[in-house]
PDB file of C-alpha atoms and ligand atoms in Angstrom:
ATOM      1  CA  MET H  11     -82.658-183.378  -9.973  1.00 91.00           C
ATOM      2  CA  LYS H  12     -79.658-183.414  -7.667  1.00 96.00           C
ATOM      3  CA  LEU H  13     -80.432-185.484  -4.561  1.00 97.00           C
ATOM      4  CA  ALA H  14     -78.336-186.343  -1.531  1.00 96.00           C
ATOM      5  CA  THR H  15     -79.030-188.055   1.768  1.00 94.00           C
ATOM      6  CA  ARG H  16     -77.767-188.000   5.330  1.00 96.00           C
ATOM      7  CA  ILE H  17     -74.646-190.119   5.795  1.00 96.00           C
ATOM      8  CA  ASN H  18     -75.124-190.546   9.568  1.00 96.00           C
ATOM      9  CA  SER H  19     -78.347-192.495   8.973  1.00 95.00           C
ATOM     10  CA  PHE H  20     -76.180-195.223   7.429  1.00 96.00           C
ATOM     11  CA  LEU H  21     -73.364-195.011   9.956  1.00 95.00           C
ATOM     12  CA  ARG H  22     -75.508-196.845  12.515  1.00 92.00           C
ATOM     13  CA  THR H  23     -74.769-200.032  10.624  1.00 93.00           C
ATOM     14  CA  GLU H  24     -71.715-199.149   8.497  1.00 94.00           C
ATOM     15  CA  LYS H  25     -68.153-198.710   9.730  1.00 94.00           C
ATOM     16  CA  ASN H  26     -67.227-195.510   7.890  1.00 95.00           C
ATOM     17  CA  VAL H  27     -68.198-193.282   4.963  1.00 97.00           C
ATOM     18  CA  LEU H  28     -66.489-195.594   2.447  1.00 97.00           C
ATOM     19  CA  ASP H  29     -68.926-198.377   3.370  1.00 96.00           C
ATOM     20  CA  VAL H  30     -71.814-195.899   3.215  1.00 96.00           C
ATOM     21  CA  PHE H  31     -70.890-194.920  -0.364  1.00 97.00           C
ATOM     22  CA  GLU H  32     -71.166-198.587  -1.374  1.00 95.00           C
ATOM     23  CA  LYS H  33     -74.713-198.674   0.037  1.00 94.00           C
ATOM     24  CA  LEU H  34     -75.763-195.363  -1.540  1.00 94.00           C
ATOM     25  CA  HIS H  35     -74.742-196.781  -4.893  1.00 90.00           C
ATOM     26  CA  ASN H  36     -77.821-199.034  -4.585  1.00 88.00           C
ATOM     27  CA  VAL H  37     -80.361-196.248  -4.010  1.00 92.00           C
ATOM     28  CA  ASP H  38     -81.762-195.052  -7.337  1.00 92.00           C
ATOM     29  CA  GLY H  39     -81.778-191.293  -7.759  1.00 93.00           C
ATOM     30  CA  LEU H  40     -79.137-190.352  -5.188  1.00 94.00           C
ATOM     31  CA  ASN H  41     -76.149-188.823  -6.913  1.00 94.00           C
ATOM     32  CA  TYR H  42     -74.550-186.401  -4.448  1.00 96.00           C
ATOM     33  CA  VAL H  43     -73.110-186.538  -0.950  1.00 94.00           C
ATOM     34  CA  ASP H  44     -72.642-183.978   1.769  1.00 95.00           C
ATOM     35  CA  LEU H  45     -70.006-184.903   4.329  1.00 97.00           C
ATOM     36  CA  ASN H  46     -69.566-183.569   7.843  1.00 98.00           C
ATOM     37  CA  TYR H  47     -66.248-181.995   8.683  1.00 98.00           C
ATOM     38  CA  PRO H  48     -64.273-183.081  10.587  1.00 97.00           C
ATOM     39  CA  GLU H  49     -66.276-186.088  11.883  1.00 95.00           C
ATOM     40  CA  HIS H  50     -66.625-188.046   8.620  1.00 97.00           C
ATOM     41  CA  PHE H  51     -62.884-187.950   7.959  1.00 96.00           C
ATOM     42  CA  ASP H  52     -62.052-189.914  11.113  1.00 92.00           C
ATOM     43  CA  GLY H  53     -60.101-193.027  10.197  1.00 92.00           C
ATOM     44  CA  VAL H  54     -60.197-192.494   6.411  1.00 96.00           C
ATOM     45  CA  THR H  55     -57.854-190.595   4.109  1.00 96.00           C
ATOM     46  CA  VAL H  56     -58.964-187.867   1.721  1.00 96.00           C
ATOM     47  CA  GLU H  57     -57.683-189.998  -1.186  1.00 97.00           C
ATOM     48  CA  GLU H  58     -59.814-192.955  -0.075  1.00 97.00           C
ATOM     49  CA  VAL H  59     -62.901-190.754   0.125  1.00 97.00           C
ATOM     50  CA  LYS H  60     -62.258-189.334  -3.339  1.00 97.00           C
ATOM     51  CA  LYS H  61     -61.680-192.756  -4.928  1.00 97.00           C
ATOM     52  CA  SER H  62     -64.724-194.326  -3.285  1.00 97.00           C
ATOM     53  CA  MET H  63     -67.027-191.498  -4.400  1.00 96.00           C
ATOM     54  CA  GLU H  64     -65.821-191.895  -7.995  1.00 96.00           C
ATOM     55  CA  LYS H  65     -66.193-195.678  -7.892  1.00 96.00           C
ATOM     56  CA  ASN H  66     -69.787-195.406  -6.656  1.00 96.00           C
ATOM     57  CA  GLY H  67     -70.896-192.656  -9.049  1.00 95.00           C
ATOM     58  CA  LEU H  68     -71.231-190.029  -6.328  1.00 96.00           C
ATOM     59  CA  LYS H  69     -70.194-186.390  -6.427  1.00 96.00           C
ATOM     60  CA  LEU H  70     -69.432-184.202  -3.463  1.00 96.00           C
ATOM     61  CA  ASN H  71     -71.833-181.309  -2.990  1.00 95.00           C
ATOM     62  CA  GLY H  72     -69.867-179.942  -0.065  1.00 96.00           C
ATOM     63  CA  LEU H  73     -68.901-180.210   3.559  1.00 98.00           C
ATOM     64  CA  ALA H  74     -71.026-179.312   6.571  1.00 98.00           C
ATOM     65  CA  LEU H  75     -69.188-178.009   9.634  1.00 98.00           C
ATOM     66  CA  ARG H  76     -69.625-179.894  12.906  1.00 98.00           C
ATOM     67  CA  PHE H  77     -68.359-178.061  15.970  1.00 98.00           C
ATOM     68  CA  LYS H  78     -67.627-180.155  19.019  1.00 93.00           C
ATOM     69  CA  ASP H  79     -67.473-179.502  22.749  1.00 89.00           C
ATOM     70  CA  ASP H  80     -64.658-176.889  22.674  1.00 94.00           C
ATOM     71  CA  PHE H  81     -67.243-174.603  21.146  1.00 98.00           C
ATOM     72  CA  ILE H  82     -70.008-175.245  23.667  1.00 98.00           C
ATOM     73  CA  ASN H  83     -70.275-171.539  24.535  1.00 98.00           C
ATOM     74  CA  GLY H  84     -70.216-170.321  20.943  1.00 98.00           C
ATOM     75  CA  GLU H  85     -68.390-170.848  17.683  1.00 98.00           C
ATOM     76  CA  LEU H  86     -67.673-167.884  15.394  1.00 98.00           C
ATOM     77  CA  ALA H  87     -69.285-165.434  17.834  1.00 98.00           C
ATOM     78  CA  ASN H  88     -67.582-166.854  20.931  1.00 98.00           C
ATOM     79  CA  LYS H  89     -66.671-164.104  23.400  1.00 98.00           C
ATOM     80  CA  LYS H  90     -63.158-165.589  23.665  1.00 98.00           C
ATOM     81  CA  ASP H  91     -61.224-164.646  20.524  1.00 98.00           C
ATOM     82  CA  LYS H  92     -59.051-167.724  20.760  1.00 98.00           C
ATOM     83  CA  ILE H  93     -62.082-170.031  20.433  1.00 98.00           C
ATOM     84  CA  ALA H  94     -63.732-167.883  17.753  1.00 98.00           C
ATOM     85  CA  ASP H  95     -60.472-168.016  15.765  1.00 98.00           C
ATOM     86  CA  ALA H  96     -60.345-171.801  16.116  1.00 98.00           C
ATOM     87  CA  ALA H  97     -63.896-171.997  14.724  1.00 98.00           C
ATOM     88  CA  LEU H  98     -62.883-169.769  11.822  1.00 98.00           C
ATOM     89  CA  ASN H  99     -59.855-171.957  11.108  1.00 98.00           C
ATOM     90  CA  LEU H 100     -62.015-175.074  11.076  1.00 98.00           C
ATOM     91  CA  CYS H 101     -64.218-173.401   8.418  1.00 98.00           C
ATOM     92  CA  LYS H 102     -61.125-172.516   6.358  1.00 98.00           C
ATOM     93  CA  GLU H 103     -59.927-176.128   6.536  1.00 98.00           C
ATOM     94  CA  ALA H 104     -63.373-177.252   5.319  1.00 98.00           C
ATOM     95  CA  ILE H 105     -63.188-174.811   2.395  1.00 98.00           C
ATOM     96  CA  ASP H 106     -59.744-176.124   1.362  1.00 98.00           C
ATOM     97  CA  LEU H 107     -60.854-179.730   1.619  1.00 98.00           C
ATOM     98  CA  THR H 108     -64.103-179.112  -0.292  1.00 98.00           C
ATOM     99  CA  GLU H 109     -62.100-177.592  -3.135  1.00 97.00           C
ATOM    100  CA  LYS H 110     -59.711-180.542  -3.116  1.00 96.00           C
ATOM    101  CA  LEU H 111     -62.630-183.006  -3.342  1.00 97.00           C
ATOM    102  CA  GLY H 112     -64.352-181.123  -6.170  1.00 96.00           C
ATOM    103  CA  GLY H 113     -67.246-179.755  -4.110  1.00 96.00           C
ATOM    104  CA  SER H 114     -68.712-176.297  -4.460  1.00 96.00           C
ATOM    105  CA  GLN H 115     -70.013-175.255  -1.054  1.00 97.00           C
ATOM    106  CA  ILE H 116     -69.668-175.489   2.689  1.00 98.00           C
ATOM    107  CA  THR H 117     -72.653-175.338   5.027  1.00 98.00           C
ATOM    108  CA  ILE H 118     -72.349-173.702   8.422  1.00 98.00           C
ATOM    109  CA  TRP H 119     -74.843-174.420  11.194  1.00 98.00           C
ATOM    110  CA  LEU H 120     -73.907-172.578  14.367  1.00 98.00           C
ATOM    111  CA  GLY H 121     -75.498-174.764  17.010  1.00 98.00           C
ATOM    112  CA  TYR H 122     -73.755-173.054  19.914  1.00 98.00           C
ATOM    113  CA  ASP H 123     -73.786-169.397  18.840  1.00 98.00           C
ATOM    114  CA  GLY H 124     -76.786-168.447  20.909  1.00 98.00           C
ATOM    115  CA  PHE H 125     -77.887-168.015  24.507  1.00 98.00           C
ATOM    116  CA  ASP H 126     -80.062-169.546  27.215  1.00 98.00           C
ATOM    117  CA  TYR H 127     -80.548-166.761  29.769  1.00 98.00           C
ATOM    118  CA  SER H 128     -81.546-163.126  29.812  1.00 98.00           C
ATOM    119  CA  PHE H 129     -78.530-160.808  30.205  1.00 98.00           C
ATOM    120  CA  GLN H 130     -76.244-163.672  29.125  1.00 98.00           C
ATOM    121  CA  ILE H 131     -74.754-162.153  25.969  1.00 98.00           C
ATOM    122  CA  ASN H 132     -74.093-158.854  24.241  1.00 98.00           C
ATOM    123  CA  TYR H 133     -76.373-159.255  21.194  1.00 98.00           C
ATOM    124  CA  SER H 134     -75.020-156.563  18.876  1.00 98.00           C
ATOM    125  CA  GLU H 135     -71.395-157.405  19.678  1.00 98.00           C
ATOM    126  CA  SER H 136     -72.046-161.099  18.918  1.00 98.00           C
ATOM    127  CA  TRP H 137     -73.863-160.178  15.696  1.00 98.00           C
ATOM    128  CA  LYS H 138     -71.016-157.956  14.493  1.00 98.00           C
ATOM    129  CA  LYS H 139     -68.449-160.595  15.352  1.00 98.00           C
ATOM    130  CA  LEU H 140     -70.388-163.070  13.208  1.00 98.00           C
ATOM    131  CA  VAL H 141     -70.629-160.630  10.285  1.00 98.00           C
ATOM    132  CA  LYS H 142     -66.878-160.061  10.389  1.00 98.00           C
ATOM    133  CA  SER H 143     -66.042-163.783  10.531  1.00 98.00           C
ATOM    134  CA  PHE H 144     -68.401-164.557   7.662  1.00 99.00           C
ATOM    135  CA  GLN H 145     -66.880-161.774   5.543  1.00 98.00           C
ATOM    136  CA  THR H 146     -63.403-163.168   6.242  1.00 98.00           C
ATOM    137  CA  LEU H 147     -64.580-166.592   5.045  1.00 98.00           C
ATOM    138  CA  ALA H 148     -66.230-165.136   1.927  1.00 98.00           C
ATOM    139  CA  ASP H 149     -62.932-163.501   0.921  1.00 98.00           C
ATOM    140  CA  TYR H 150     -60.830-166.523   1.869  1.00 98.00           C
ATOM    141  CA  ASN H 151     -61.990-168.285  -1.312  1.00 98.00           C
ATOM    142  CA  ARG H 152     -64.293-166.284  -3.585  1.00 98.00           C
ATOM    143  CA  LYS H 153     -65.061-169.367  -5.716  1.00 98.00           C
ATOM    144  CA  MET H 154     -66.506-171.294  -2.775  1.00 98.00           C
ATOM    145  CA  ASP H 155     -70.185-170.900  -1.900  1.00 98.00           C
ATOM    146  CA  ILE H 156     -70.825-170.647   1.822  1.00 98.00           C
ATOM    147  CA  SER H 157     -74.295-171.328   3.104  1.00 98.00           C
ATOM    148  CA  ILE H 158     -75.788-170.645   6.518  1.00 99.00           C
ATOM    149  CA  GLU H 159     -78.228-173.235   7.867  1.00 98.00           C
ATOM    150  CA  TYR H 160     -80.302-171.759  10.660  1.00 98.00           C
ATOM    151  CA  LYS H 161     -82.111-173.600  13.426  1.00 98.00           C
ATOM    152  CA  PRO H 162     -84.257-171.799  16.009  1.00 98.00           C
ATOM    153  CA  TYR H 163     -83.055-173.638  19.129  1.00 98.00           C
ATOM    154  CA  GLU H 164     -81.455-176.886  20.319  1.00 97.00           C
ATOM    155  CA  PRO H 165     -78.837-177.287  21.700  1.00 97.00           C
ATOM    156  CA  ARG H 166     -79.144-173.617  22.843  1.00 98.00           C
ATOM    157  CA  SER H 167     -82.484-172.202  24.008  1.00 98.00           C
ATOM    158  CA  PHE H 168     -82.082-169.405  21.449  1.00 98.00           C
ATOM    159  CA  SER H 169     -79.834-169.424  18.378  1.00 98.00           C
ATOM    160  CA  LEU H 170     -78.415-166.160  17.064  1.00 98.00           C
ATOM    161  CA  LEU H 171     -79.497-167.234  13.565  1.00 98.00           C
ATOM    162  CA  ALA H 172     -82.943-168.597  14.274  1.00 98.00           C
ATOM    163  CA  ASP H 173     -85.217-167.999  11.300  1.00 98.00           C
ATOM    164  CA  ALA H 174     -85.355-167.108   7.608  1.00 98.00           C
ATOM    165  CA  GLY H 175     -85.774-163.382   8.199  1.00 98.00           C
ATOM    166  CA  THR H 176     -82.859-163.033  10.639  1.00 98.00           C
ATOM    167  CA  THR H 177     -80.588-165.121   8.419  1.00 99.00           C
ATOM    168  CA  LEU H 178     -81.492-163.037   5.359  1.00 98.00           C
ATOM    169  CA  LEU H 179     -80.724-159.919   7.432  1.00 98.00           C
ATOM    170  CA  MET H 180     -77.325-161.456   8.256  1.00 99.00           C
ATOM    171  CA  LEU H 181     -76.742-162.045   4.517  1.00 98.00           C
ATOM    172  CA  GLU H 182     -77.538-158.369   3.865  1.00 98.00           C
ATOM    173  CA  ASP H 183     -74.957-157.355   6.464  1.00 98.00           C
ATOM    174  CA  ILE H 184     -72.348-159.804   5.108  1.00 99.00           C
ATOM    175  CA  ASP H 185     -72.984-158.435   1.605  1.00 98.00           C
ATOM    176  CA  LYS H 186     -70.997-161.061  -0.325  1.00 98.00           C
ATOM    177  CA  ASP H 187     -72.127-162.884  -3.491  1.00 98.00           C
ATOM    178  CA  ASN H 188     -70.772-166.230  -2.347  1.00 98.00           C
ATOM    179  CA  PHE H 189     -72.875-166.285   0.861  1.00 98.00           C
ATOM    180  CA  GLY H 190     -76.367-167.791   0.938  1.00 98.00           C
ATOM    181  CA  ILE H 191     -78.907-169.678   3.024  1.00 98.00           C
ATOM    182  CA  THR H 192     -79.760-173.366   3.484  1.00 98.00           C
ATOM    183  CA  LEU H 193     -83.358-174.032   4.461  1.00 98.00           C
ATOM    184  CA  ASP H 194     -84.125-177.083   6.575  1.00 98.00           C
ATOM    185  CA  PHE H 195     -87.858-177.907   6.430  1.00 98.00           C
ATOM    186  CA  CYS H 196     -87.956-179.246  10.023  1.00 98.00           C
ATOM    187  CA  HIS H 197     -86.102-176.226  11.407  1.00 98.00           C
ATOM    188  CA  MET H 198     -88.669-173.978   9.723  1.00 99.00           C
ATOM    189  CA  LEU H 199     -91.517-175.949  11.312  1.00 98.00           C
ATOM    190  CA  MET H 200     -89.807-175.687  14.735  1.00 98.00           C
ATOM    191  CA  LYS H 201     -89.847-171.903  14.356  1.00 98.00           C
ATOM    192  CA  GLY H 202     -93.510-171.907  13.328  1.00 98.00           C
ATOM    193  CA  GLU H 203     -92.640-170.674   9.840  1.00 98.00           C
ATOM    194  CA  ASN H 204     -94.580-171.674   6.766  1.00 98.00           C
ATOM    195  CA  PRO H 205     -91.667-173.203   4.796  1.00 98.00           C
ATOM    196  CA  ALA H 206     -92.772-171.951   1.356  1.00 98.00           C
ATOM    197  CA  TYR H 207     -92.756-168.329   2.547  1.00 98.00           C
ATOM    198  CA  GLY H 208     -89.119-168.394   3.688  1.00 98.00           C
ATOM    199  CA  LEU H 209     -88.187-170.251   0.523  1.00 98.00           C
ATOM    200  CA  ASP H 210     -89.799-167.631  -1.697  1.00 98.00           C
ATOM    201  CA  LEU H 211     -88.044-164.795   0.166  1.00 98.00           C
ATOM    202  CA  ALA H 212     -84.676-166.541  -0.290  1.00 98.00           C
ATOM    203  CA  PHE H 213     -85.253-167.309  -3.987  1.00 98.00           C
ATOM    204  CA  ASP H 214     -86.404-163.763  -4.635  1.00 97.00           C
ATOM    205  CA  ARG H 215     -83.033-162.497  -3.380  1.00 98.00           C
ATOM    206  CA  ASP H 216     -81.084-165.174  -5.254  1.00 98.00           C
ATOM    207  CA  LYS H 217     -79.770-166.460  -1.924  1.00 98.00           C
ATOM    208  CA  LEU H 218     -81.076-170.030  -1.818  1.00 98.00           C
ATOM    209  CA  PHE H 219     -77.932-172.181  -1.713  1.00 98.00           C
ATOM    210  CA  GLY H 220     -79.291-175.384  -0.183  1.00 98.00           C
ATOM    211  CA  ILE H 221     -82.430-177.316   0.794  1.00 98.00           C
ATOM    212  CA  HIS H 222     -82.685-179.892   3.583  1.00 98.00           C
ATOM    213  CA  LEU H 223     -85.937-181.713   3.039  1.00 98.00           C
ATOM    214  CA  ASN H 224     -87.616-183.786   5.756  1.00 98.00           C
ATOM    215  CA  ASP H 225     -90.755-183.513   7.865  1.00 98.00           C
ATOM    216  CA  GLY H 226     -91.786-183.256  11.502  1.00 98.00           C
ATOM    217  CA  HIS H 227     -94.386-182.210  14.049  1.00 98.00           C
ATOM    218  CA  GLY H 228     -92.813-178.837  14.740  1.00 98.00           C
ATOM    219  CA  LEU H 229     -91.699-179.126  18.355  1.00 97.00           C
ATOM    220  CA  GLN H 230     -88.352-180.773  17.733  1.00 97.00           C
ATOM    221  CA  ASP H 231     -86.036-181.704  14.882  1.00 98.00           C
ATOM    222  CA  ASP H 232     -87.911-184.934  14.035  1.00 98.00           C
ATOM    223  CA  GLY H 233     -86.228-185.558  10.670  1.00 98.00           C
ATOM    224  CA  MET H 234     -89.101-187.630   9.347  1.00 98.00           C
ATOM    225  CA  ILE H 235     -89.837-188.965   5.860  1.00 98.00           C
ATOM    226  CA  VAL H 236     -90.548-186.279   3.221  1.00 98.00           C
ATOM    227  CA  GLY H 237     -94.249-185.390   3.062  1.00 98.00           C
ATOM    228  CA  SER H 238     -95.253-187.838   5.810  1.00 98.00           C
ATOM    229  CA  VAL H 239     -96.711-185.209   8.174  1.00 98.00           C
ATOM    230  CA  ASN H 240     -97.170-181.960   6.273  1.00 98.00           C
ATOM    231  CA  PHE H 241     -98.222-182.970   2.784  1.00 98.00           C
ATOM    232  CA  ILE H 242     -99.746-179.683   1.601  1.00 98.00           C
ATOM    233  CA  LYS H 243     -96.910-177.579   3.045  1.00 98.00           C
ATOM    234  CA  THR H 244     -94.392-179.829   1.297  1.00 98.00           C
ATOM    235  CA  LEU H 245     -96.351-179.535  -1.940  1.00 98.00           C
ATOM    236  CA  GLU H 246     -96.362-175.739  -1.719  1.00 98.00           C
ATOM    237  CA  PHE H 247     -92.618-175.744  -0.878  1.00 98.00           C
ATOM    238  CA  LEU H 248     -91.804-177.903  -3.908  1.00 98.00           C
ATOM    239  CA  TYR H 249     -94.055-175.783  -6.136  1.00 98.00           C
ATOM    240  CA  TYR H 250     -91.666-172.868  -5.488  1.00 98.00           C
ATOM    241  CA  VAL H 251     -88.629-175.124  -6.010  1.00 98.00           C
ATOM    242  CA  LYS H 252     -90.027-175.852  -9.470  1.00 98.00           C
ATOM    243  CA  LYS H 253     -91.211-172.318 -10.168  1.00 98.00           C
ATOM    244  CA  TYR H 254     -87.744-170.871  -9.552  1.00 97.00           C
ATOM    245  CA  ASN H 255     -86.051-173.749 -11.398  1.00 97.00           C
ATOM    246  CA  TYR H 256     -83.782-174.465  -8.412  1.00 98.00           C
ATOM    247  CA  LYS H 257     -80.498-175.947  -9.618  1.00 96.00           C
ATOM    248  CA  GLY H 258     -78.949-176.819  -6.257  1.00 97.00           C
ATOM    249  CA  ILE H 259     -79.043-179.987  -4.194  1.00 97.00           C
ATOM    250  CA  ILE H 260     -82.001-181.307  -2.242  1.00 98.00           C
ATOM    251  CA  TYR H 261     -80.571-183.169   0.751  1.00 97.00           C
ATOM    252  CA  PHE H 262     -82.782-185.534   2.747  1.00 97.00           C
ATOM    253  CA  ASP H 263     -81.959-184.553   6.317  1.00 98.00           C
ATOM    254  CA  THR H 264     -83.942-187.379   7.881  1.00 97.00           C
ATOM    255  CA  PHE H 265     -83.181-189.561  10.880  1.00 97.00           C
ATOM    256  CA  PRO H 266     -84.190-193.198  10.402  1.00 97.00           C
ATOM    257  CA  ILE H 267     -83.504-194.643  13.840  1.00 95.00           C
ATOM    258  CA  ARG H 268     -85.612-197.798  13.889  1.00 96.00           C
ATOM    259  CA  GLU H 269     -85.937-197.980  10.107  1.00 96.00           C
ATOM    260  CA  SER H 270     -83.629-199.306   7.422  1.00 96.00           C
ATOM    261  CA  ALA H 271     -81.631-196.316   6.169  1.00 96.00           C
ATOM    262  CA  MET H 272     -81.662-197.718   2.628  1.00 95.00           C
ATOM    263  CA  GLU H 273     -85.416-198.197   2.506  1.00 96.00           C
ATOM    264  CA  GLU H 274     -85.950-194.814   4.105  1.00 97.00           C
ATOM    265  CA  ALA H 275     -83.727-193.052   1.539  1.00 96.00           C
ATOM    266  CA  ASP H 276     -85.518-194.880  -1.251  1.00 96.00           C
ATOM    267  CA  ILE H 277     -88.983-193.815  -0.039  1.00 98.00           C
ATOM    268  CA  ASN H 278     -87.774-190.193   0.231  1.00 98.00           C
ATOM    269  CA  VAL H 279     -86.792-190.279  -3.445  1.00 97.00           C
ATOM    270  CA  LYS H 280     -90.196-191.760  -4.338  1.00 98.00           C
ATOM    271  CA  MET H 281     -92.033-189.198  -2.190  1.00 98.00           C
ATOM    272  CA  ILE H 282     -90.320-186.196  -3.744  1.00 98.00           C
ATOM    273  CA  ASN H 283     -90.917-187.554  -7.247  1.00 98.00           C
ATOM    274  CA  LYS H 284     -94.596-188.073  -6.418  1.00 98.00           C
ATOM    275  CA  HIS H 285     -94.943-184.497  -5.168  1.00 98.00           C
ATOM    276  CA  PHE H 286     -93.455-183.169  -8.415  1.00 98.00           C
ATOM    277  CA  GLU H 287     -95.789-185.455 -10.399  1.00 98.00           C
ATOM    278  CA  ILE H 288     -98.781-184.017  -8.551  1.00 98.00           C
ATOM    279  CA  ILE H 289     -97.596-180.466  -9.230  1.00 98.00           C
ATOM    280  CA  GLU H 290     -97.338-181.347 -12.939  1.00 98.00           C
ATOM    281  CA  LYS H 291    -100.790-182.939 -12.884  1.00 97.00           C
ATOM    282  CA  VAL H 292    -102.478-179.934 -11.279  1.00 98.00           C
ATOM    283  CA  GLY H 293    -100.392-177.659 -13.515  1.00 98.00           C
ATOM    284  CA  MET H 294     -98.003-174.813 -12.722  1.00 98.00           C
ATOM    285  CA  LYS H 295    -100.203-172.291 -14.542  1.00 98.00           C
ATOM    286  CA  ARG H 296    -103.336-173.430 -12.717  1.00 98.00           C
ATOM    287  CA  ILE H 297    -101.596-173.207  -9.330  1.00 98.00           C
ATOM    288  CA  GLU H 298    -100.333-169.743 -10.213  1.00 98.00           C
ATOM    289  CA  ASN H 299    -103.867-168.660 -11.217  1.00 98.00           C
ATOM    290  CA  ILE H 300    -105.283-169.967  -7.939  1.00 98.00           C
ATOM    291  CA  ILE H 301    -102.623-168.071  -5.936  1.00 98.00           C
ATOM    292  CA  GLU H 302    -103.546-164.905  -7.854  1.00 98.00           C
ATOM    293  CA  MET H 303    -107.195-165.324  -6.788  1.00 98.00           C
ATOM    294  CA  ASN H 304    -106.054-164.860  -3.155  1.00 98.00           C
ATOM    295  CA  ASP H 305    -108.915-167.095  -2.046  1.00 98.00           C
ATOM    296  CA  ALA H 306    -108.437-169.652   0.745  1.00 98.00           C
ATOM    297  CA  VAL H 307    -111.359-171.845  -0.323  1.00 98.00           C
ATOM    298  CA  LYS H 308    -110.243-172.009  -3.958  1.00 97.00           C
ATOM    299  CA  ALA H 309    -106.732-172.871  -2.735  1.00 98.00           C
ATOM    300  CA  GLN H 310    -108.169-176.157  -1.376  1.00 98.00           C
ATOM    301  CA  ARG H 311    -108.910-177.203  -4.971  1.00 97.00           C
ATOM    302  CA  ILE H 312    -105.193-177.888  -5.301  1.00 97.00           C
ATOM    303  CA  PHE H 313    -105.430-180.294  -2.338  1.00 97.00           C
ATOM    304  CA  LEU H 314    -108.554-181.955  -3.787  1.00 97.00           C
ATOM    305  CA  GLU H 315    -106.974-182.381  -7.200  1.00 96.00           C
ATOM    306  CA  ALA H 316    -103.851-183.818  -5.590  1.00 96.00           C
ATOM    307  CA  LEU H 317    -106.015-186.488  -3.918  1.00 94.00           C
ATOM    308  CA  LYS H 318    -107.653-187.545  -7.198  1.00 91.00           C
TER     309      LYS H 318
HETATM  310 MN1  LIG S   1     -80.341-179.824   8.231  1.00 65.64          MN
END
């Protein structure tokens, strides 16, 4: 299994990503890193990053775009072409750098492409602008996978790409093989989605490019330890991960604030392994048979057997 964890959790106590790589070396089971662009490249050279990853047995999955204050009224769909172009250029830089560092994908979360008020934006114009920008990026480097991570709200009241269905609709409109979706478990809970449903829809279309696993109470992006709040939903989610033989990365997008980042990463690895063990114990075939019965009461047998 390819596992990665959130670098920023470690940056509370470490100076830069090079120091974080040294720490990650000590967490069993973590073998990949996702870096934020441009923020994680502040004060370090690309060569230093490359060398330190190699030294600590880590591979780059890819870069995740982080748009700062210039983009506060929108990134790729910004009404002002000059700002939208700057956002597009930042994505192109991330693609070039990912290739240079041996990664295979960039992840784009558009935190500011959204709205707060009624009558604030032209919806279809914004949508079409996004489609066009994404298509430009897809053709910029056909070998690079580009994945859209949606989040329903925060910092905007409404995001343009807010749920699994809307993001899959966007992928239909983009119509490029190298474009896919990244599902963040907490973001799905915030939207009131059942995570396994969105996951199955994405797998079924061969569009699942990334998983951010975590947990939360649904109202905000809590970023809590895997399985700590929604055990049965996590179990169902990971059942589909196994069923579809997902080959991508599972990234722990969790926010240890008062906890040791090392211990927290370690427990996430143990939690995910335990969930997969339980799925094995109950049995893929048995779970499949229960789903086919379409019976809510019988479905609880999976929960009961998991508790044994
Ligand atoms: Mn995430």
